[in-house]
PDB file of C-alpha atoms in Angstrom:
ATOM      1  CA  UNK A   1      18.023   8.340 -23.757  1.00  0.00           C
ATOM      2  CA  UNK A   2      14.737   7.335 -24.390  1.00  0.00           C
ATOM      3  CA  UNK A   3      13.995   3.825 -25.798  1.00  0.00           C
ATOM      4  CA  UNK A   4      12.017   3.055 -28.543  1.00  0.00           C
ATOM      5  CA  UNK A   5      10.343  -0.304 -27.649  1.00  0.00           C
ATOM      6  CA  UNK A   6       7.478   0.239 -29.838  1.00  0.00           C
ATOM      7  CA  UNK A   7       9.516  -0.427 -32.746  1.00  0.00           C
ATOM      8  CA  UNK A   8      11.633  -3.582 -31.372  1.00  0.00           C
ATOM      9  CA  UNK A   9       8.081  -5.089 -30.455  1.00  0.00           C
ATOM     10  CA  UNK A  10       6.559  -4.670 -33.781  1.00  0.00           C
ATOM     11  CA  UNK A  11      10.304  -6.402 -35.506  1.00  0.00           C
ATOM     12  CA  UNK A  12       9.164  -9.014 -33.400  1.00  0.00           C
ATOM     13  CA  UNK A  13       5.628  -8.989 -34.860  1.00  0.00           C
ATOM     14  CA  UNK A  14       3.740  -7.429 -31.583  1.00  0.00           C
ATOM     15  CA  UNK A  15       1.044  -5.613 -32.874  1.00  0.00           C
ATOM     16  CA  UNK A  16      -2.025  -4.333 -30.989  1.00  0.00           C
ATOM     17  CA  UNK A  17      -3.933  -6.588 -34.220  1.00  0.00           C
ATOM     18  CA  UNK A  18      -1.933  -9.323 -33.483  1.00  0.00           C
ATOM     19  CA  UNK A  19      -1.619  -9.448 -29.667  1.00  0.00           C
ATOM     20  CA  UNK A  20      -3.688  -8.534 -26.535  1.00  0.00           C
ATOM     21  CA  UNK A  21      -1.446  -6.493 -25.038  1.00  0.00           C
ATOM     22  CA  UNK A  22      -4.180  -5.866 -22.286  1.00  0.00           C
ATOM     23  CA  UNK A  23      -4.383  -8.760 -21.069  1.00  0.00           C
ATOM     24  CA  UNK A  24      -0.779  -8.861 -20.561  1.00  0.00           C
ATOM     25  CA  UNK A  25      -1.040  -5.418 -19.392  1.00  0.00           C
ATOM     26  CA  UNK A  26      -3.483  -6.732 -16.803  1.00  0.00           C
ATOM     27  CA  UNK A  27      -1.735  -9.746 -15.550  1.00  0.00           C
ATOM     28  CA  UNK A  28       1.495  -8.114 -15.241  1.00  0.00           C
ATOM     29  CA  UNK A  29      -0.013  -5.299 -13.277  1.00  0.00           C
ATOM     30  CA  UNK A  30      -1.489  -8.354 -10.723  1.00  0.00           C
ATOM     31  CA  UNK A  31       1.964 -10.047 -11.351  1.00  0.00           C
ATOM     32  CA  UNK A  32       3.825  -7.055  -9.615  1.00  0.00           C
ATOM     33  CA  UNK A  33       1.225  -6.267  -6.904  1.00  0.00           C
ATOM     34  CA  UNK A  34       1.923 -10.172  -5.669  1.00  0.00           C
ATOM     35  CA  UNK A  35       5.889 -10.033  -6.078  1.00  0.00           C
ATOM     36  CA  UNK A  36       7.007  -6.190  -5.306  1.00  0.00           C
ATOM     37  CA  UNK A  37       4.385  -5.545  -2.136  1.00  0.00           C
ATOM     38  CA  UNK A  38       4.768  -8.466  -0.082  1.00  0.00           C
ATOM     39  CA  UNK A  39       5.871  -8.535   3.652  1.00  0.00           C
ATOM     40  CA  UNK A  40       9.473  -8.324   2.909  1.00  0.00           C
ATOM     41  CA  UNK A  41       9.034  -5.680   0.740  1.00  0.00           C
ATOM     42  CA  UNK A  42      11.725  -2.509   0.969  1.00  0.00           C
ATOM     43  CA  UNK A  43       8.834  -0.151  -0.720  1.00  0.00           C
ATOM     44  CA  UNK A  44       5.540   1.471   1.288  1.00  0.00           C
ATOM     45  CA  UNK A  45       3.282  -0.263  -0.307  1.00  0.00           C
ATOM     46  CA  UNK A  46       0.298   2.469   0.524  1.00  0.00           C
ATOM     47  CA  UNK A  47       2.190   5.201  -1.218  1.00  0.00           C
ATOM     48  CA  UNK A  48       3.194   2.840  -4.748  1.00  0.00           C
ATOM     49  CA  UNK A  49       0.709   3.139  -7.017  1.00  0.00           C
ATOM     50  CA  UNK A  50       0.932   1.741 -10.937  1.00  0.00           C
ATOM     51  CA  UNK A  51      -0.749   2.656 -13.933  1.00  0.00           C
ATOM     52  CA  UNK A  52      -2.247   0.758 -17.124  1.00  0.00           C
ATOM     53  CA  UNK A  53      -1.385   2.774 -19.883  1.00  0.00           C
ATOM     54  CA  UNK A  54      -3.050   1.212 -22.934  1.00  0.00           C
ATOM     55  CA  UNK A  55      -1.707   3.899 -25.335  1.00  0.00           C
ATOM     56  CA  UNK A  56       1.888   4.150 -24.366  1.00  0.00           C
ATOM     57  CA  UNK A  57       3.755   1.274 -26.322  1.00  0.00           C
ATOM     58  CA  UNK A  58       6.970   2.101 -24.634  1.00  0.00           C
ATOM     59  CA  UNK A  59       5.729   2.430 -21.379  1.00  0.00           C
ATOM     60  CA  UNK A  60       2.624  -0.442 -20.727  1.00  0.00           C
ATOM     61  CA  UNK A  61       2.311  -0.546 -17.598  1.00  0.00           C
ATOM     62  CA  UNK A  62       3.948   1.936 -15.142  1.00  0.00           C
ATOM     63  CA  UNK A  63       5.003   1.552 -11.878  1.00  0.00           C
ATOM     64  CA  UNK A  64       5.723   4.456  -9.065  1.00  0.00           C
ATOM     65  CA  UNK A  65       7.402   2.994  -6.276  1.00  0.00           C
ATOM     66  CA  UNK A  66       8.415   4.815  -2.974  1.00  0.00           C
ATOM     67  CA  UNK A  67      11.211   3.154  -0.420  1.00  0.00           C
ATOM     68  CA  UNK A  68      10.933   2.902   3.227  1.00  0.00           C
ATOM     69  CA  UNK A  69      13.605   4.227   3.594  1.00  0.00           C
ATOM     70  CA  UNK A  70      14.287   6.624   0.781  1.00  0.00           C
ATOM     71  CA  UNK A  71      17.302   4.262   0.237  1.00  0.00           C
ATOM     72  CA  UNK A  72      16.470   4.466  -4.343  1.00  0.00           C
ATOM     73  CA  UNK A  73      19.353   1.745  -4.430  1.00  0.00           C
ATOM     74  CA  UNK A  74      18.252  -0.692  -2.158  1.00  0.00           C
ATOM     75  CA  UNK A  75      14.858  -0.419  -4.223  1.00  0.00           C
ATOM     76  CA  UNK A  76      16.786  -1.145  -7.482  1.00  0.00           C
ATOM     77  CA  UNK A  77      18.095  -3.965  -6.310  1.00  0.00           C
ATOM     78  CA  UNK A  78      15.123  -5.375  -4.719  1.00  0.00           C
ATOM     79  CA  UNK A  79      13.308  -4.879  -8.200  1.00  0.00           C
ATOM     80  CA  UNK A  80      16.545  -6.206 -10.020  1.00  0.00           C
ATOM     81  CA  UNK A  81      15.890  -9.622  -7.801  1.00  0.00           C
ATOM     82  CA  UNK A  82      12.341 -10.067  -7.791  1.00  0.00           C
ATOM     83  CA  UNK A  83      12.754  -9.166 -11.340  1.00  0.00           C
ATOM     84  CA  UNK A  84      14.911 -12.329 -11.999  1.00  0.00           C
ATOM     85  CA  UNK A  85      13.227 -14.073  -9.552  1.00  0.00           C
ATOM     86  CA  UNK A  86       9.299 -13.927 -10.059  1.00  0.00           C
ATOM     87  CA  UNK A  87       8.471 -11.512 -13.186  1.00  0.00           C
ATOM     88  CA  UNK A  88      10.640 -12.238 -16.213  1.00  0.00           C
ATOM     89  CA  UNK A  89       9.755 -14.447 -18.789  1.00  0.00           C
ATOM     90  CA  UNK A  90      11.506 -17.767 -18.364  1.00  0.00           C
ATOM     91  CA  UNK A  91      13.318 -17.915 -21.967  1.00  0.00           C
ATOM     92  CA  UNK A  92      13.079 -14.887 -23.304  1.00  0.00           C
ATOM     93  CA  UNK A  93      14.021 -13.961 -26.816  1.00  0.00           C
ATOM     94  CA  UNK A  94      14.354 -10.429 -26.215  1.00  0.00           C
ATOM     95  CA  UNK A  95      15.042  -7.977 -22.574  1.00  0.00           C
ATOM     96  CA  UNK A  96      16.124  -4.802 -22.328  1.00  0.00           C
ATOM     97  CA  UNK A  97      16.866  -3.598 -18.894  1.00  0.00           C
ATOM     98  CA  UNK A  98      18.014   0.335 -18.784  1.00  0.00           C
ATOM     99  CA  UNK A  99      18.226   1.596 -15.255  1.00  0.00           C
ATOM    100  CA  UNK A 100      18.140   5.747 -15.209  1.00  0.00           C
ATOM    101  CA  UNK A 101      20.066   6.642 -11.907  1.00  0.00           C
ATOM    102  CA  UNK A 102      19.522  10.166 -10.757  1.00  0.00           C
ATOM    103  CA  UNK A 103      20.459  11.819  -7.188  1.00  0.00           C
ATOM    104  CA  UNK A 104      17.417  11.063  -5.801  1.00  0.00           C
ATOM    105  CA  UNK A 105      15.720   8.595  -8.121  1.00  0.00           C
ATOM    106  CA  UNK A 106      15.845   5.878 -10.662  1.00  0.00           C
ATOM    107  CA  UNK A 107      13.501   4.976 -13.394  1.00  0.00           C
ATOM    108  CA  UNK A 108      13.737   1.623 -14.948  1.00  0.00           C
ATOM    109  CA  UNK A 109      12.565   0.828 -18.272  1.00  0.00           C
ATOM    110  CA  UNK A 110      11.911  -2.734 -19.035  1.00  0.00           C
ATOM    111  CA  UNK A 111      11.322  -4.505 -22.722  1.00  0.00           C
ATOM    112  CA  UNK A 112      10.565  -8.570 -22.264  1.00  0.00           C
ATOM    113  CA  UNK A 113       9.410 -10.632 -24.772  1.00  0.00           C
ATOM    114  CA  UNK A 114       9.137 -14.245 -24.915  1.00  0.00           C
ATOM    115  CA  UNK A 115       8.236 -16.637 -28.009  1.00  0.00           C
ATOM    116  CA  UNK A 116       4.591 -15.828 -27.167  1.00  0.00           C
ATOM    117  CA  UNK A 117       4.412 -12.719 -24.939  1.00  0.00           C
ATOM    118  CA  UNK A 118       6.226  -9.325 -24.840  1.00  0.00           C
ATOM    119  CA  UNK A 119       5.231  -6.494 -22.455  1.00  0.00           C
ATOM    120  CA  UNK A 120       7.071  -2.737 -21.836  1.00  0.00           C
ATOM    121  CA  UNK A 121       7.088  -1.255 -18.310  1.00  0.00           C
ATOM    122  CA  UNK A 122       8.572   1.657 -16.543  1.00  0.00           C
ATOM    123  CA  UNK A 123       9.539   1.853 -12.932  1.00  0.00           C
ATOM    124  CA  UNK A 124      10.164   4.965 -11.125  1.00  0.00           C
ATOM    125  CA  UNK A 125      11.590   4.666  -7.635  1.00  0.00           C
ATOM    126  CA  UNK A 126      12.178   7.224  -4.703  1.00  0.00           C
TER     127      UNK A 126
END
């Protein structure tokens, strides 16, 4: 089922006229480098690659993440946690986490918004 984030950002009066979503688009792109490839990370960091999608409302910033190990659940929950962890928004007023499991992959879509902030992502992970 696809998500329609667009729509839940704009009843919470995110607008590209009203908000820089690049910006946010930016810094959460450097906030996931720093928290998802570190040295304990469970994904191979030269093979992960994410995308700035300026255009895609429901889909900001995506993410393509390859495990070590091929092990897709261990990289769910190593996402969930750093998720909780070091990327969401501290209060926010709005998240929407739907995890996509397939045989041999997972896509995660992601809504956050906060009183001032509100950024859509999608994770894919093999």
């Amino acid at each position: 089922m696809l998500l329609n984030f667009e729509s839940i950002l704009i009843s919470h009066g995110f607008t590209p006229d009203r908000y820089d979503f690049e910006s946010t688009i930016i810094g959460f792109d450097y906030d996931l480098h720093i928290s998802l490839f570190d040295s304990h990370t469970c994904f191979d960091v030269d093979k992960c690659s994410t995308y700035r999608q300026w255009n895609q409302p429901n889909e900001y910033l995506r993410a393509d993440l390859i495990t070590l190990t091929g092990d897709v659940d261990a990289g769910i929950q190593f996402f969930y946690q750093r998720w909780c962890t070091e990327l969401r928004y501290q209060n926010p007023v709005r998240e929407v986490i739907d995890v996509q499991r397939l045989k041999q992959s997972a896509a995660i879509h992601v809504l956050t918004v906060s009183q001032h902030n509100a950024m859509t992502l999608l994770f894919n992970i093999k």
